[in-house]
Amino acid sequence: MSEQKVLFDVQHLQTYFPILGGVVRKTVGYVHAVEDVSFQIREKETFSLVGESGCGKSTTGRTILRLIEPTNGKIIFDGQDLCQLDKESMRKMRRNMQLVFQDPYSSLNPRMTVRKLLEEPLDTHFQLTPAETEEQIKWITEAVGINPEHLERYPHQFSGGQRQRISIARALITKPKFVVADEPVSALDVSIQAQILNLLMDLQKNMELSYLFISHDLNVVRHISNRVGVMYLGRIVEMGNTEDVYQKPMHPYTQALLSAIPKRDPLEDKKRIRLEGDVPSPANPPKGCSFHDRCEHCMGICSEQVPEAREMEPGHFVACHLFNK
Ligand code: SF4
């Protein structure tokens, strides 16, 4: 995987949201949703962001698609700096970068039939004849497993799993290179989750797609990812090949997260690390390491300096002062 070309290169990304206050709705502060995040995604790979809700993973996914404007940083996609593109160039670029949402029901217009839902992205990005449109619809319905006889139905006439297939078809009909999948299976029954995950993996192979997969479910992430980044309060605290991170977690937060996964073997010797306290507010992040209030290894320097990410083993990065001695 390491020889694959880098498709996305995200450098020092920052996304802040203004907090408005007072009668005149003046900016009185900022929510630091994403704070100095850097990562790369290679062609045909799945890079996952994992962490508790509110850690900034969904905002990161939307910011790299420029659905949210970044406050700072660089987003290089296929050699082009997306932040330098004007509206029209960005619109054209969007056919290469798509988003699959968590809740397929709210992301699909209930007044449109499946056929219309699939035609819309084709009309936005291409000028196809009716026969060509029909051909593309036939191809994608077959690829994602939608019954072609159901094309005139509306989203509410489908089950959750089928609706997610329609969402995926809508995202992939423009043949993108890259997809952000934001919690794509967490709204589904467990029995359906595996089907949708396997579908995403098959489509990746057949269409040579790259994914940014966003999830709070550590088992799902392990199943689907080549590499993983663990986020806490807007920062990536650990990143590496999935099996390296899962088998040898180094950051105290990653260790605590992974210790909460139920044991596969009841006799396995595994101690759960319980985190004390709550995640601090991103509107008022703590000084130094953002995890220091909850870390059992906290040292003097931890409340003073933000730890830099260090490569501890090839491709395995950790941002923690324990490793900066
Ligand atoms: Fe804990 Fe300090 Fe490492 Fe932060 S930098 S995770 S507080 S040891």
Short mmCIF file of C-alpha atoms and ligand atoms in Angstrom, two decimals:
data_model
loop_
_atom_site.label_atom_id
_atom_site.label_comp_id
_atom_site.label_asym_id
_atom_site.label_seq_id
_atom_site.Cartn_x
_atom_site.Cartn_y
_atom_site.Cartn_z
CA MET A 1 0.00 0.00 0.00
CA SER A 2 2.88 2.40 0.77
CA GLU A 3 3.89 2.54 -2.94
CA GLN A 4 0.45 3.89 -3.91
CA LYS A 5 0.27 7.49 -5.03
CA VAL A 6 -0.93 10.01 -2.43
CA LEU A 7 -4.42 11.21 -3.43
CA PHE A 8 -5.17 13.49 -0.48
CA ASP A 9 -2.53 15.42 1.41
CA VAL A 10 -4.02 17.34 4.32
CA GLN A 11 -1.60 19.66 6.08
CA HIS A 12 -2.14 21.47 9.40
CA LEU A 13 -5.90 21.70 8.88
CA GLN A 14 -7.81 23.96 11.24
CA THR A 15 -11.57 24.48 11.33
CA TYR A 16 -13.00 26.93 13.82
CA PHE A 17 -16.64 27.94 14.20
CA PRO A 18 -17.44 31.40 15.59
CA ILE A 19 -19.45 31.67 18.82
CA LEU A 20 -21.80 34.63 18.58
CA GLY A 21 -22.92 36.48 21.69
CA GLY A 22 -24.50 39.70 22.93
CA VAL A 23 -27.36 41.67 21.44
CA VAL A 24 -25.40 42.52 18.28
CA ARG A 25 -24.35 38.89 17.76
CA LYS A 26 -20.61 39.66 17.91
CA THR A 27 -18.01 36.88 17.74
CA VAL A 28 -17.07 36.21 21.34
CA GLY A 29 -14.99 33.08 20.81
CA TYR A 30 -14.41 30.06 18.60
CA VAL A 31 -15.18 26.35 18.75
CA HIS A 32 -11.89 24.66 17.84
CA ALA A 33 -13.48 21.74 15.96
CA VAL A 34 -10.33 20.72 14.04
CA GLU A 35 -6.91 21.75 15.34
CA ASP A 36 -3.72 21.24 13.32
CA VAL A 37 -4.68 17.95 11.65
CA SER A 38 -2.35 16.42 9.03
CA PHE A 39 -2.72 13.10 7.18
CA GLN A 40 -2.43 11.54 3.77
CA ILE A 41 -4.78 9.18 1.94
CA ARG A 42 -3.33 7.05 -0.84
CA GLU A 43 -5.01 5.70 -3.93
CA LYS A 44 -7.18 2.62 -3.30
CA GLU A 45 -6.77 2.77 0.47
CA THR A 46 -9.18 3.24 3.35
CA PHE A 47 -8.02 5.68 5.98
CA SER A 48 -10.30 5.88 9.01
CA LEU A 49 -10.80 8.53 11.63
CA VAL A 50 -12.02 7.16 14.91
CA GLY A 51 -12.91 8.80 18.20
CA GLU A 52 -15.79 9.74 20.49
CA SER A 53 -18.59 11.91 19.12
CA GLY A 54 -17.63 15.57 19.05
CA CYS A 55 -13.91 14.85 18.48
CA GLY A 56 -13.93 16.59 15.08
CA LYS A 57 -13.86 13.61 12.74
CA SER A 58 -17.01 14.52 10.75
CA THR A 59 -15.94 18.18 10.54
CA THR A 60 -12.58 17.02 9.19
CA GLY A 61 -14.33 14.92 6.51
CA ARG A 62 -16.56 17.79 5.43
CA THR A 63 -13.72 20.32 5.50
CA ILE A 64 -11.50 18.31 3.16
CA LEU A 65 -14.40 18.25 0.68
CA ARG A 66 -14.73 22.01 1.26
CA LEU A 67 -18.35 21.59 2.30
CA ILE A 68 -17.10 23.55 5.32
CA GLU A 69 -14.44 26.21 4.70
CA PRO A 70 -11.18 25.58 6.56
CA THR A 71 -9.85 28.28 8.86
CA ASN A 72 -6.27 27.36 8.00
CA GLY A 73 -4.16 24.65 6.40
CA LYS A 74 -3.72 23.02 3.02
CA ILE A 75 -5.91 20.41 1.31
CA ILE A 76 -4.14 18.94 -1.71
CA PHE A 77 -6.25 16.56 -3.82
CA ASP A 78 -4.64 14.81 -6.77
CA GLY A 79 -1.92 17.48 -6.87
CA GLN A 80 -4.29 20.47 -6.68
CA ASP A 81 -4.70 22.80 -3.71
CA LEU A 82 -8.48 22.79 -3.19
CA CYS A 83 -8.37 25.99 -1.14
CA GLN A 84 -7.13 27.87 -4.24
CA LEU A 85 -10.03 26.74 -6.46
CA ASP A 86 -12.87 29.13 -7.25
CA LYS A 87 -16.51 28.06 -6.90
CA GLU A 88 -16.87 26.79 -10.47
CA SER A 89 -13.62 24.76 -10.43
CA MET A 90 -14.61 23.32 -7.04
CA ARG A 91 -18.03 22.36 -8.44
CA LYS A 92 -16.34 20.48 -11.29
CA MET A 93 -13.93 18.83 -8.86
CA ARG A 94 -16.84 17.53 -6.74
CA ARG A 95 -17.66 14.74 -9.17
CA ASN A 96 -14.36 13.17 -8.07
CA MET A 97 -15.09 13.49 -4.34
CA GLN A 98 -18.34 12.33 -2.83
CA LEU A 99 -19.92 11.89 0.58
CA VAL A 100 -22.02 9.03 1.99
CA PHE A 101 -24.02 10.10 5.02
CA GLN A 102 -24.91 8.30 8.22
CA ASP A 103 -28.66 8.65 7.82
CA PRO A 104 -29.74 7.74 4.29
CA TYR A 105 -33.32 8.78 5.04
CA SER A 106 -32.59 12.44 5.72
CA SER A 107 -29.96 12.65 2.96
CA LEU A 108 -32.35 11.46 0.22
CA ASN A 109 -35.04 13.84 -1.01
CA PRO A 110 -38.32 12.06 -0.08
CA ARG A 111 -40.10 13.61 -3.09
CA MET A 112 -37.74 12.10 -5.64
CA THR A 113 -37.91 8.60 -7.05
CA VAL A 114 -34.76 6.49 -7.06
CA ARG A 115 -34.39 7.17 -10.79
CA LYS A 116 -34.52 10.95 -10.21
CA LEU A 117 -32.10 10.67 -7.30
CA LEU A 118 -29.62 8.91 -9.58
CA GLU A 119 -30.18 11.21 -12.55
CA GLU A 120 -29.56 14.38 -10.56
CA PRO A 121 -25.76 13.99 -10.03
CA LEU A 122 -25.36 12.94 -13.69
CA ASP A 123 -27.24 16.07 -14.85
CA THR A 124 -25.09 18.24 -12.55
CA HIS A 125 -21.75 16.95 -13.78
CA PHE A 126 -22.22 15.61 -17.32
CA GLN A 127 -24.22 16.25 -20.46
CA LEU A 128 -25.46 12.80 -21.34
CA THR A 129 -28.04 11.62 -23.81
CA PRO A 130 -31.09 9.79 -22.34
CA ALA A 131 -29.61 6.49 -23.54
CA GLU A 132 -26.26 7.21 -21.85
CA THR A 133 -28.03 8.20 -18.61
CA GLU A 134 -30.01 4.97 -18.72
CA GLU A 135 -26.81 2.99 -19.23
CA GLN A 136 -25.16 4.61 -16.19
CA ILE A 137 -28.25 3.97 -14.03
CA LYS A 138 -28.31 0.34 -15.16
CA TRP A 139 -24.62 -0.05 -14.30
CA ILE A 140 -24.82 1.50 -10.81
CA THR A 141 -28.05 -0.25 -9.75
CA GLU A 142 -26.44 -3.56 -10.65
CA ALA A 143 -23.18 -2.62 -8.87
CA VAL A 144 -24.87 -1.73 -5.55
CA GLY A 145 -27.66 -4.34 -5.66
CA ILE A 146 -30.79 -2.23 -6.26
CA ASN A 147 -33.60 -4.00 -8.06
CA PRO A 148 -34.10 -2.08 -11.37
CA GLU A 149 -37.85 -2.65 -11.02
CA HIS A 150 -37.78 -0.39 -7.95
CA LEU A 151 -36.43 2.71 -9.75
CA GLU A 152 -39.82 4.45 -9.71
CA ARG A 153 -40.22 4.02 -5.93
CA TYR A 154 -39.58 6.69 -3.27
CA PRO A 155 -37.02 6.44 -0.43
CA HIS A 156 -39.64 5.77 2.27
CA GLN A 157 -40.65 2.57 0.44
CA PHE A 158 -37.27 0.97 1.21
CA SER A 159 -35.66 -0.53 4.31
CA GLY A 160 -32.69 1.23 5.99
CA GLY A 161 -30.15 -1.03 4.28
CA GLN A 162 -31.73 -0.51 0.84
CA ARG A 163 -31.82 3.26 1.41
CA GLN A 164 -28.11 3.20 2.20
CA ARG A 165 -27.52 1.32 -1.09
CA ILE A 166 -29.39 4.13 -2.90
CA SER A 167 -27.20 6.71 -1.11
CA ILE A 168 -24.07 4.85 -2.14
CA ALA A 169 -25.34 4.56 -5.73
CA ARG A 170 -26.00 8.31 -5.81
CA ALA A 171 -22.48 9.02 -4.51
CA LEU A 172 -20.77 6.65 -6.94
CA ILE A 173 -22.72 7.25 -10.15
CA THR A 174 -20.32 10.06 -11.13
CA LYS A 175 -17.41 7.56 -10.79
CA PRO A 176 -15.47 9.53 -8.16
CA LYS A 177 -11.93 8.73 -7.06
CA PHE A 178 -12.61 9.46 -3.43
CA VAL A 179 -15.47 9.03 -0.97
CA VAL A 180 -15.96 10.25 2.58
CA ALA A 181 -18.13 7.67 4.33
CA ASP A 182 -19.39 9.32 7.51
CA GLU A 183 -20.71 6.68 9.94
CA PRO A 184 -22.32 4.88 6.95
CA VAL A 185 -23.50 1.85 8.94
CA SER A 186 -24.15 3.18 12.43
CA ALA A 187 -27.87 3.82 11.77
CA LEU A 188 -28.37 0.26 10.49
CA ASP A 189 -29.23 -3.02 12.21
CA VAL A 190 -26.17 -5.10 13.02
CA SER A 191 -27.28 -7.80 10.56
CA ILE A 192 -27.32 -5.25 7.72
CA GLN A 193 -24.08 -3.49 8.71
CA ALA A 194 -21.87 -6.33 7.43
CA GLN A 195 -23.67 -6.35 4.05
CA ILE A 196 -23.10 -2.62 3.54
CA LEU A 197 -19.46 -2.83 4.70
CA ASN A 198 -18.81 -5.69 2.30
CA LEU A 199 -20.52 -3.74 -0.48
CA LEU A 200 -18.28 -0.72 0.20
CA MET A 201 -15.20 -2.97 0.12
CA ASP A 202 -16.26 -4.65 -3.16
CA LEU A 203 -16.99 -1.29 -4.78
CA GLN A 204 -13.60 -0.01 -3.62
CA LYS A 205 -11.87 -2.91 -5.32
CA ASN A 206 -13.88 -2.73 -8.54
CA MET A 207 -13.80 1.06 -8.88
CA GLU A 208 -10.31 1.60 -7.37
CA LEU A 209 -11.73 4.03 -4.82
CA SER A 210 -10.07 5.70 -1.84
CA TYR A 211 -12.13 6.14 1.31
CA LEU A 212 -12.02 8.38 4.31
CA PHE A 213 -14.10 6.27 6.69
CA ILE A 214 -15.44 7.99 9.79
CA SER A 215 -16.74 5.95 12.70
CA HIS A 216 -16.90 5.65 16.46
CA ASP A 217 -17.18 1.85 16.13
CA LEU A 218 -13.72 0.37 16.67
CA ASN A 219 -14.64 -3.10 15.37
CA VAL A 220 -16.03 -1.69 12.13
CA VAL A 221 -12.92 0.46 11.66
CA ARG A 222 -10.62 -2.51 12.18
CA HIS A 223 -12.56 -4.51 9.61
CA ILE A 224 -12.48 -1.94 6.82
CA SER A 225 -9.33 0.20 7.23
CA ASN A 226 -5.77 0.02 5.98
CA ARG A 227 -4.71 2.90 8.22
CA VAL A 228 -6.34 4.69 11.09
CA GLY A 229 -6.09 8.05 12.87
CA VAL A 230 -7.36 8.38 16.44
CA MET A 231 -8.87 11.81 17.17
CA TYR A 232 -9.34 13.54 20.50
CA LEU A 233 -10.68 17.08 20.83
CA GLY A 234 -9.92 18.09 17.25
CA ARG A 235 -6.43 16.56 17.02
CA ILE A 236 -5.03 13.27 15.71
CA VAL A 237 -3.21 11.78 18.70
CA GLU A 238 -2.13 8.50 17.08
CA MET A 239 -1.98 7.30 13.47
CA GLY A 240 -0.65 4.22 11.72
CA ASN A 241 -1.41 0.96 9.97
CA THR A 242 -4.61 -0.40 11.48
CA GLU A 243 -3.12 -3.59 12.91
CA ASP A 244 -0.10 -1.72 14.37
CA VAL A 245 -2.41 0.70 16.19
CA TYR A 246 -4.82 -2.02 17.38
CA GLN A 247 -2.12 -4.42 18.51
CA LYS A 248 0.35 -1.90 19.93
CA PRO A 249 -1.56 1.25 20.89
CA MET A 250 0.88 3.80 22.33
CA HIS A 251 -1.13 6.90 23.20
CA PRO A 252 -2.92 6.67 26.57
CA TYR A 253 -6.20 7.73 24.93
CA THR A 254 -5.94 5.02 22.22
CA GLN A 255 -5.14 2.46 24.93
CA ALA A 256 -8.26 3.48 26.87
CA LEU A 257 -10.48 3.42 23.77
CA LEU A 258 -9.27 -0.01 22.67
CA SER A 259 -9.52 -1.44 26.18
CA ALA A 260 -13.28 -0.78 26.02
CA ILE A 261 -13.80 -3.20 23.07
CA PRO A 262 -15.48 -6.36 24.40
CA LYS A 263 -13.08 -9.33 24.58
CA ARG A 264 -13.32 -11.88 21.76
CA ASP A 265 -12.15 -14.59 24.14
CA PRO A 266 -13.56 -14.47 27.70
CA LEU A 267 -10.26 -15.89 29.02
CA GLU A 268 -8.23 -13.16 27.30
CA ASP A 269 -6.20 -11.15 29.82
CA LYS A 270 -7.40 -7.64 29.10
CA LYS A 271 -7.88 -4.82 31.60
CA ARG A 272 -10.34 -2.05 30.89
CA ILE A 273 -8.89 1.45 31.37
CA ARG A 274 -11.62 3.69 32.71
CA LEU A 275 -11.31 7.35 31.76
CA GLU A 276 -12.16 9.81 34.51
CA GLY A 277 -13.96 13.08 33.76
CA ASP A 278 -15.56 14.42 30.61
CA VAL A 279 -14.13 15.49 27.26
CA PRO A 280 -13.31 19.22 27.66
CA SER A 281 -15.25 21.76 25.61
CA PRO A 282 -13.75 22.49 22.18
CA ALA A 283 -14.80 26.11 22.81
CA ASN A 284 -12.27 26.23 25.62
CA PRO A 285 -9.66 23.54 24.97
CA PRO A 286 -7.10 22.96 27.73
CA LYS A 287 -3.56 24.28 27.39
CA GLY A 288 -0.89 21.76 26.44
CA CYS A 289 -2.00 18.20 25.70
CA SER A 290 -5.78 18.28 25.30
CA PHE A 291 -6.01 14.90 27.11
CA HIS A 292 -4.03 15.93 30.20
CA ASP A 293 -7.05 16.37 32.53
CA ARG A 294 -7.95 12.69 32.03
CA CYS A 295 -4.56 11.05 31.59
CA GLU A 296 -3.13 8.85 34.32
CA HIS A 297 0.41 9.48 33.00
CA CYS A 298 0.13 13.30 33.07
CA MET A 299 3.44 15.09 33.79
CA GLY A 300 4.31 18.76 34.37
CA ILE A 301 5.04 19.45 30.71
CA CYS A 302 1.68 18.00 29.62
CA SER A 303 -0.36 20.99 30.81
CA GLU A 304 2.12 23.41 29.22
CA GLN A 305 3.11 22.18 25.78
CA VAL A 306 1.16 20.56 22.97
CA PRO A 307 3.02 17.31 22.14
CA GLU A 308 4.36 17.01 18.60
CA ALA A 309 3.59 13.86 16.60
CA ARG A 310 6.62 11.54 16.43
CA GLU A 311 7.13 8.54 14.17
CA MET A 312 7.84 5.72 16.64
CA GLU A 313 7.89 2.92 14.07
CA PRO A 314 7.63 3.21 10.28
CA GLY A 315 4.29 4.89 9.60
CA HIS A 316 3.18 4.81 13.29
CA PHE A 317 2.88 8.33 14.73
CA VAL A 318 2.07 9.31 18.33
CA ALA A 319 1.59 12.78 19.82
CA CYS A 320 2.41 12.33 23.53
CA HIS A 321 5.18 13.66 25.79
CA LEU A 322 5.81 10.13 27.10
CA PHE A 323 7.56 9.51 23.78
CA ASN A 324 9.30 12.86 23.47
CA LYS A 325 11.88 12.32 26.23
FE1 SF4 B 1 -0.90 11.92 28.89
FE2 SF4 B 1 0.97 13.77 28.80
FE3 SF4 B 1 0.81 11.97 26.89
FE4 SF4 B 1 -1.03 13.87 27.08
S1 SF4 B 1 1.11 14.17 26.61
S2 SF4 B 1 -1.40 11.74 26.72
S3 SF4 B 1 -1.17 14.07 29.29
S4 SF4 B 1 1.30 11.61 29.03
#
